[in-house]
Coordinates of C-alpha atoms in Angstrom, one line a residue:
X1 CA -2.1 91.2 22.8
X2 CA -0.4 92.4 19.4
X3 CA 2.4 94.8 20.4
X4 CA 0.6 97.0 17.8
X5 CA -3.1 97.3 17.4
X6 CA -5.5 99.8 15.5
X7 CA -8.9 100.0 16.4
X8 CA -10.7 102.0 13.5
X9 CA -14.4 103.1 13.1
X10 CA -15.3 104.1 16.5
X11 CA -17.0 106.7 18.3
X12 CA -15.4 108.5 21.5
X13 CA -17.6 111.4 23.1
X14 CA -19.8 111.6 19.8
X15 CA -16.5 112.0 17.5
X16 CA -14.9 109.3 14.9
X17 CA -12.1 107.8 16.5
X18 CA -9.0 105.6 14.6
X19 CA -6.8 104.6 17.6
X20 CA -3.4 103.4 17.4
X21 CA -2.2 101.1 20.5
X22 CA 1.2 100.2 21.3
X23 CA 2.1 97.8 23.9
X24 CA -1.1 98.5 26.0
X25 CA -1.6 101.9 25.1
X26 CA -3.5 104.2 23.1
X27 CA -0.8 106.7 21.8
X28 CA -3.2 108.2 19.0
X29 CA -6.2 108.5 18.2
X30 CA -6.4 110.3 14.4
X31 CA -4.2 108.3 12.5
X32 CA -5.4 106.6 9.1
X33 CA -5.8 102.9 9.2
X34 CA -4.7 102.1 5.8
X35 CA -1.1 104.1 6.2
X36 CA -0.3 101.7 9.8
X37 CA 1.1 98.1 9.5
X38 CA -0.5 96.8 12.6
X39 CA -3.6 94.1 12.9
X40 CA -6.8 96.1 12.8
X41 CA -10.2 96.1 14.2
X42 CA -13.2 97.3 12.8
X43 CA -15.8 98.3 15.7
X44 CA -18.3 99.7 12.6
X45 CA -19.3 102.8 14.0
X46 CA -19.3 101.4 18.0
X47 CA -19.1 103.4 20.8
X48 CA -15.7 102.6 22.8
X49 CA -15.6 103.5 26.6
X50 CA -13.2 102.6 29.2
X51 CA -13.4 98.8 30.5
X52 CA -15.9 97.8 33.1
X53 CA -13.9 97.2 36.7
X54 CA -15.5 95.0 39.9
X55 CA -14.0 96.6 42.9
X56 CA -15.6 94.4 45.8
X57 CA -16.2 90.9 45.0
X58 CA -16.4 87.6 47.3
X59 CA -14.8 85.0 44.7
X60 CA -14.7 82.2 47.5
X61 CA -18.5 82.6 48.3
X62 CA -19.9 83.3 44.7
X63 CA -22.5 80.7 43.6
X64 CA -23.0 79.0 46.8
X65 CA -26.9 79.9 47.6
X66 CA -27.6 76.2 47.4
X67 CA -24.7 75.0 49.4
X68 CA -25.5 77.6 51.9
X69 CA -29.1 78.7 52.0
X70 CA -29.8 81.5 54.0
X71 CA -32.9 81.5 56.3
X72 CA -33.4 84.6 57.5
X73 CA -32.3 87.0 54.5
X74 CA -30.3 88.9 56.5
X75 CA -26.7 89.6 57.6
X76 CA -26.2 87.3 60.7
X77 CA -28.3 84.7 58.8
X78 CA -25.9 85.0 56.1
X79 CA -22.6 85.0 58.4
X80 CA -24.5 82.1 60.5
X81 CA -25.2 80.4 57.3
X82 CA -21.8 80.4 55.5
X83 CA -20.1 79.8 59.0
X84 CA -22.5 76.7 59.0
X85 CA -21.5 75.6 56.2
X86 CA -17.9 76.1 56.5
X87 CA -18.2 73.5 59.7
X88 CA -20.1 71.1 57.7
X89 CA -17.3 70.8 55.5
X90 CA -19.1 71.3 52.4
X91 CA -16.6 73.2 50.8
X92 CA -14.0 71.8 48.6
X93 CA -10.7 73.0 47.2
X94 CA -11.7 72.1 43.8
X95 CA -15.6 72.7 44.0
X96 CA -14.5 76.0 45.3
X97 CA -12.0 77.0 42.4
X98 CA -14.4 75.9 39.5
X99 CA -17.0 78.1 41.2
X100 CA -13.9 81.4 40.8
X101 CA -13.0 80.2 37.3
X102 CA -16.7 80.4 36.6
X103 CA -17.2 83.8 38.2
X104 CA -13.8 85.2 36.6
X105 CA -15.3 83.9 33.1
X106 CA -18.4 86.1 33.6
X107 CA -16.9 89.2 34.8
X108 CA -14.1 89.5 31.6
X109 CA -17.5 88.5 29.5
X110 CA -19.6 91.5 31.0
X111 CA -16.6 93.7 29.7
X112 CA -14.6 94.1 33.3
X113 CA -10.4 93.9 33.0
X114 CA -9.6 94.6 36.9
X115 CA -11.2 92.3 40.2
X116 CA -10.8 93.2 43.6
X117 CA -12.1 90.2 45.7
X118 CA -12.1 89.7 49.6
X119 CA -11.4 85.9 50.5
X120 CA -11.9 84.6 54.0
X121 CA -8.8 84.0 56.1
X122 CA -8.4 82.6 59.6
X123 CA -10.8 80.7 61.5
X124 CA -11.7 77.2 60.4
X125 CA -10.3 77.7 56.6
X126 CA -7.2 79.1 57.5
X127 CA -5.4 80.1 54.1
X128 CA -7.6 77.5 52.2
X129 CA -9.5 80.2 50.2
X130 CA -6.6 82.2 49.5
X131 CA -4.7 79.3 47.9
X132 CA -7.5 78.7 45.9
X133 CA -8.1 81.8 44.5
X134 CA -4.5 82.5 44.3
X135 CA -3.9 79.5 42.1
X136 CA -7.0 80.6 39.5
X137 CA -6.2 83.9 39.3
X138 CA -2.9 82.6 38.1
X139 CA -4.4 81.4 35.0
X140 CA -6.3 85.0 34.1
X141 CA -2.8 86.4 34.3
X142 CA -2.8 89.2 31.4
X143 CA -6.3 89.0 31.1
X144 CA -7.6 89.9 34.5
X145 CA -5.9 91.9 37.0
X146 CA -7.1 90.0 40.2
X147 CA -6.4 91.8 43.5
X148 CA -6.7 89.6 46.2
X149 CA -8.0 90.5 49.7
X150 CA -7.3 88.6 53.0
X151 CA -10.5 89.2 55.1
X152 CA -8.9 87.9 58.3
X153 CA -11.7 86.2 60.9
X154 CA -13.2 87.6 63.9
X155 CA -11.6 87.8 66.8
X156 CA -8.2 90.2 65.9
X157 CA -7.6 91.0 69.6
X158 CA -8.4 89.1 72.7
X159 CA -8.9 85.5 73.1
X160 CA -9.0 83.7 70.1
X161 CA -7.1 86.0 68.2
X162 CA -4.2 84.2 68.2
X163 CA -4.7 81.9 65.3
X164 CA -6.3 84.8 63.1
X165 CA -3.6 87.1 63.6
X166 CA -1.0 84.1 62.6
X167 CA -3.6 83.4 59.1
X168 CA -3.0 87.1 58.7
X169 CA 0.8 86.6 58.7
X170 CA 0.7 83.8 56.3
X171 CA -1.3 85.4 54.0
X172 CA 1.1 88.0 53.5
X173 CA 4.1 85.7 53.9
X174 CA 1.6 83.9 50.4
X175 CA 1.5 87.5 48.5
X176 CA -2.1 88.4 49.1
X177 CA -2.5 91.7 47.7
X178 CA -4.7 93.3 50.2
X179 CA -5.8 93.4 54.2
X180 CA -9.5 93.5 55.2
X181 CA -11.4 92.5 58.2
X182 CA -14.8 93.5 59.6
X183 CA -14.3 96.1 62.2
X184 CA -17.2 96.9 63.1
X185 CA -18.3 93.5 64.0
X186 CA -14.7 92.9 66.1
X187 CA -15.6 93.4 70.0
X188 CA -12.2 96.0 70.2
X189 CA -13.0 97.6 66.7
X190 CA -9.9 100.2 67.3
X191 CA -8.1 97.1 68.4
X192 CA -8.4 95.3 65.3
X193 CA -7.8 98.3 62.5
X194 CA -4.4 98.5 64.6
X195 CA -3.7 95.3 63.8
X196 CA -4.8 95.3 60.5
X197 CA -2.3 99.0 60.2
X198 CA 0.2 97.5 62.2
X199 CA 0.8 93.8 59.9
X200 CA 0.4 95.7 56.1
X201 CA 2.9 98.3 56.8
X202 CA 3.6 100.7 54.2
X203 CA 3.7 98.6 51.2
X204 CA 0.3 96.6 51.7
X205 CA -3.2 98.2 50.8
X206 CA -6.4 97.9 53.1
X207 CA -9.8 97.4 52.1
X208 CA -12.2 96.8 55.1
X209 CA -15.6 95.7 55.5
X210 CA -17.1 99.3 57.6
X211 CA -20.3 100.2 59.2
X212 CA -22.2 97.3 57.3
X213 CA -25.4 98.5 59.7
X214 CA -27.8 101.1 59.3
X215 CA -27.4 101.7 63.2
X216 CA -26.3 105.4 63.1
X217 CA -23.9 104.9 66.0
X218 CA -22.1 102.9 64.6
X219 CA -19.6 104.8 63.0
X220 CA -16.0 102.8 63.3
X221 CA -15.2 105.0 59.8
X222 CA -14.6 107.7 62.2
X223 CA -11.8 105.2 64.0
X224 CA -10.1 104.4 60.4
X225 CA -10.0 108.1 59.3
X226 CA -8.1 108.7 63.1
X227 CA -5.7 105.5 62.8
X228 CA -4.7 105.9 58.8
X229 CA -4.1 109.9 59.8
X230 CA -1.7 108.5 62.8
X231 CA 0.2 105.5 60.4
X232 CA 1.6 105.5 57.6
X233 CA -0.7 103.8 56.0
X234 CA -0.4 102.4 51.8
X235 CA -4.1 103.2 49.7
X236 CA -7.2 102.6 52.0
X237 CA -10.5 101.6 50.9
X238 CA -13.7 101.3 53.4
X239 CA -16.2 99.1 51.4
X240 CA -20.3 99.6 52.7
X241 CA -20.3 102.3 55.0
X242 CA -24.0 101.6 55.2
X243 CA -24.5 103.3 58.5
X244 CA -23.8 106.5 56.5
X245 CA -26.7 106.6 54.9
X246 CA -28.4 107.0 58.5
X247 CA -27.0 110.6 58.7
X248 CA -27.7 114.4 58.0
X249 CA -25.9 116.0 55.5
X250 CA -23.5 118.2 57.9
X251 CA -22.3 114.6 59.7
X252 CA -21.7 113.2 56.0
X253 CA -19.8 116.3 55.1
X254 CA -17.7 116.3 58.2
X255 CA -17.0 111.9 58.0
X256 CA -16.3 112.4 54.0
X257 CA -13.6 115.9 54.3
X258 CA -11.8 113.5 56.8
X259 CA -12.4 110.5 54.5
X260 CA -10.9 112.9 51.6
X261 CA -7.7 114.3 53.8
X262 CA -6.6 111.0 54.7
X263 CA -7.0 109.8 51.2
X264 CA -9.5 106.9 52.1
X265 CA -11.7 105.8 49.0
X266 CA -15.3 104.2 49.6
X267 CA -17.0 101.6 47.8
X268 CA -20.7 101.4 47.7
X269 CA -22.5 98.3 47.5
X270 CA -26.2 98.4 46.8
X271 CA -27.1 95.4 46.0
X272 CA -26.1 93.1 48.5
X273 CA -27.0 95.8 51.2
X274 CA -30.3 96.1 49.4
X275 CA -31.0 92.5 50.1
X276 CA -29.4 92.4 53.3
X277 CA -30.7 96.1 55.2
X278 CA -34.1 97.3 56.6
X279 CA -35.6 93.5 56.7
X280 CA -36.9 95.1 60.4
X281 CA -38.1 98.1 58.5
X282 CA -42.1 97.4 57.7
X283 CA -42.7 101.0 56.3
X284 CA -40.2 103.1 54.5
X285 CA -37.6 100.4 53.9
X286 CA -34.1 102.1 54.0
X287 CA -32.3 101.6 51.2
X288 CA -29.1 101.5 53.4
X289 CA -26.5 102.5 50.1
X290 CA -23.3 104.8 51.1
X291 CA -24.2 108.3 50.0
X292 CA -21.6 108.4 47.1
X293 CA -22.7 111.4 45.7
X294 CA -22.2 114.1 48.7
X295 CA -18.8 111.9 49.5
X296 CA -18.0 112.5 45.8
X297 CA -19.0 116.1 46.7
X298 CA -16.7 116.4 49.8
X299 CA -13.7 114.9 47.7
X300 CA -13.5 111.2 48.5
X301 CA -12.7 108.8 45.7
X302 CA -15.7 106.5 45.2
X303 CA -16.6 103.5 43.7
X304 CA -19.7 100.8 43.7
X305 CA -19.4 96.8 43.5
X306 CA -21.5 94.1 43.1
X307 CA -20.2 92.7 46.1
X308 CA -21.7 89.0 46.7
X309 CA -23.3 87.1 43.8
X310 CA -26.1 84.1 44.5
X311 CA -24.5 83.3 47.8
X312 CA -26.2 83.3 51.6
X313 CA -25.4 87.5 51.7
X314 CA -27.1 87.5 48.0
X315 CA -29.6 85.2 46.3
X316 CA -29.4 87.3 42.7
X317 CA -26.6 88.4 40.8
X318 CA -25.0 88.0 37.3
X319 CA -21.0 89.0 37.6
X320 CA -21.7 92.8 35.5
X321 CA -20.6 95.9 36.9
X322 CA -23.5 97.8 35.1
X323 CA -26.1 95.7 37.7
X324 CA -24.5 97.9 40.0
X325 CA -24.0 100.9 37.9
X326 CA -27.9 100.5 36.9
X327 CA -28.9 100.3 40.8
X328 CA -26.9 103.1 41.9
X329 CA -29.0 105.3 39.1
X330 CA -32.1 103.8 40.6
X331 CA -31.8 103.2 44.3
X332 CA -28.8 106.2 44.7
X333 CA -30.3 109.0 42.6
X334 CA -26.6 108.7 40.5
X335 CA -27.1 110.1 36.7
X336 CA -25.9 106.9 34.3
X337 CA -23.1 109.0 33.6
X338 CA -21.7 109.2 37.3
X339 CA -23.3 105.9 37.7
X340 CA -20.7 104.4 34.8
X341 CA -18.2 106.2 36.1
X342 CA -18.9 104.5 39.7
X343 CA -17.9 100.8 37.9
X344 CA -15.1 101.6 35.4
X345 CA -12.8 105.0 35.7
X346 CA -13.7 105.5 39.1
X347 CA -13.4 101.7 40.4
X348 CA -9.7 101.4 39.1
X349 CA -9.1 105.1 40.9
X350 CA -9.9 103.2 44.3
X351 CA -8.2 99.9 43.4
X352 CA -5.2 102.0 42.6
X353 CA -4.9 101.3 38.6
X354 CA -4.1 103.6 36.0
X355 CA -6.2 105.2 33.9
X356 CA -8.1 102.8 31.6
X357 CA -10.2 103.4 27.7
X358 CA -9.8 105.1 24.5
X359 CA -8.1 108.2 24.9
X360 CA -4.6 109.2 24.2
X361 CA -2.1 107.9 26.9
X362 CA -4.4 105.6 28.6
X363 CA -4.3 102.2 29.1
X364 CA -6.1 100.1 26.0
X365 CA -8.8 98.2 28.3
X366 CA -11.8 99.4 26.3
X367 CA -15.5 98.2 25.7

C-alpha cells in the first residue's frame, strides 16, 4: 500500500467524504484532493464501509464435498465422513493448499481483510493441516490477516489422549495463533477445556467449537464461563452455541451476563448449522442459530461466520461474509444493519483487531 493515499468522492453515513490515509490509516476525512500530493482514488460517489471479516472458517476442509460426500446430511455423517476420508488418504499436502489459496482468493474478492480459520490437529494428520495452511497464509501476508486455529482431536483426557495433547504442543511450539477443540463432544468436557486453559496460557487465544447440538442439556458454555472466570485466560471465543437457541429467555440472559463478565465473545454460524440441525425435526424445523441478538442484549461481543464452505458439514457456500450477514437477517430476525455489523466491525471485535473502515483514526480496510 502507498504510505499516503486519498480516497475522494465517497459517501460515509449519507455525507461526502475525501479521506486522507497515512500508513494504514484514515487520519482525515475533509481535506481537498487537489491540495494533497498522495496517489488518489476516485470511488465516484460510492458508499465506503468498513471491510468484510470471516471470523470461523475451516480452510483445511473447504471444497472437499466430492472428496468427502456426506451421506446422511448431518453432523456425525459429516465428522464420519471427513474422518473417512482422512483414513483413506485422499488428502494431499498440495491438493490441500491449492484448495486454501483458492478459498483465501475468494474471501479478499468478496471484500473480507481478516480470516479466522480452525484446522484439524492431532489424530491421524497430526500437524499436517497446520503446516499447510501456515505456509499459504504466508503468501497473503499484508493482504489478509490469517488467524490460525489448532482444533486439537478428540480424545484431550483419558486414553488416547496422549498423542493429541503432544499435536497440541507442537502446534504451539509451530506459532498457531489460536486453541480450539470440540468440548462438548470430548467424553471429560471439563477435562478438556482444562487442557485447552492449561497449554495456551496467558498469551494464546481460544476459540472452541461449543454446544454444536440443539439438545438443551447440553450446555458445556456454562463449564467455559466457570473455567475462563478461574484462569487467567487471553480473549475467548465459543463458536455455535447452538444448544442456546433451545432456551427461554431468562436461561439465555443468565448464560450471556456470565458470557459478558468473563469477556467471552460468540460466533454464530447459521449456515452450516442450518444444513447440519433439526434433520430429526419433521414439523417445525429448528433453526438451531445462537441467539445473537439477546446475547448482544446481555453485553456479549458477537459475531457470525460462514463456517464450512462445500465440504461434508456444508454442501453450499461461496467464501462472502454477507451469505451470512443475509441469513442472520432472514433465519435470525437481525436488521441488515446489525446483520453487517455481525461480519465486519463486530467480527474483528471477537477476533481481537482494531477498529476497521472510513472514519477518522481507524484502520483503512474499507469496501
Amino acid at each position: 500500500m502507498e504510505e499516503r493515499l486519498v480516497i475522494s468522492n465517497g459517501v460515509v453515513d449519507g455525507r461526502r467524504v475525501d479521506l486522507l490515509v497515512d500508513a494504514g490509516v484514515v487520519v482525515a476525512d475533509d481535506i481537498d484532493p487537489a491540495g494533497v500530493e498522495a496517489p488518489c482514488v476516485d470511488v465516484g460517489g460510492r458508499l465506503l464501509l468498513p471491510a468484510l471479516a470471516e471470523p470461523h472458517a475451516h480452510l483445511d476442509k473447504a471444497l472437499t464435498a466430492e472428496i468427502a460426500p456426506n451421506p446422511t446430511g448431518d453432523l456425525r455423517g459429516a465428522i464420519e465422513a471427513w474422518m473417512e476420508a482422512e483414513a483413506a488418504g485422499r488428502f494431499d499436502a498440495e491438493g490441500m493448499a491449492g484448495r486454501i489459496r483458492e478459498e483465501l482468493d475468494r474471501l479478499l474478492l468478496s471484500g473480507a481483510t481478516a480470516v479466522r480459520s480452525h484446522l484439524n490437529v492431532g489424530g491421524s494428520v497430526g500437524v499436517e493441516h497446520l503446516d499447510v495452511a501456515l505456509r499459504v497464509a504466508g503468501e497473503f501476508e499484508g493482504v489478509l490477516d490469517v488467524q490460525l486455529v489448532a482444533m486439537i482431536t478428540m480424545p484431550l483426557t483419558g486414553e488416547g489422549s496422549e498423542s493429541n495433547v503432544a499435536a497440541l504442543r507442537e502446534a504451539i511450539d509451530m506459532g498457531v495463533h489460536l486453541v480450539g477443540g470440540c468440548p462438548h463432544l470430548e467424553p471429560d468436557p471439563v477435562g478438556a477445556i482444562e487442557i485447552l486453559l492449561q497449554h495456551a496460557g496467558e498469551a494464546i487465544p481460544l476459540d472452541l467449537h461449543v454446544d454444536e447440538t440443539l439438545n438443551p442439556e447440553m450446555l458445556t458454555i456454562e463449564d467455559l464461563i466457570s473455567a475462563v472466570e478461574t484462569h487467567r485466560a487471553n480473549a475467548v471465543t465459543a463458536s455455535h452455541c447452538v444448544s442456546l437457541s433451545a432456551l427461554d429467555s431468562d436461561r439465555v440472559r443468565r448464560i450471556g451476563d456470565g458470557l459478558a463478565r468473563s469477556g467471552i465473545g460468540v460466533v454464530a454460524l447459521p449456515q452450516t448449522n442450518l444444513f447440519l440441525q433439526g434433520r430429526d425435526d419433521q414439523r417445525l424445523t429448528p433453526r438451531g442459530i445462537a441467539p445473537v441478538g439477546r446475547l448482544r442484549a446481555a453485553g456479549v461481543e458477537v459475531a457470525a461466520g460462514g463456517d464450512n464452505v462445500q465440504d461434508p458439514f456444508n454442501l453450499m457456500g461461496r467464501s462472502d461474509p454477507l451469505e451470512a450477514a443475509a441469513l442472520m437477517v432472514m433465519a435470525a430476525h437481525e436488521s441488515p444493519e446489525d446483520a453487517f455489523d455481525l461480519v465486519s466491525s463486530g467480527a474483528r471485535r471477537v477476533m481481537g483487531l482494531g477498529s476497521a473502515g472510513p472514519e477518522v483514526g481507524s484502520i483503512a480496510d474499507i469496501v
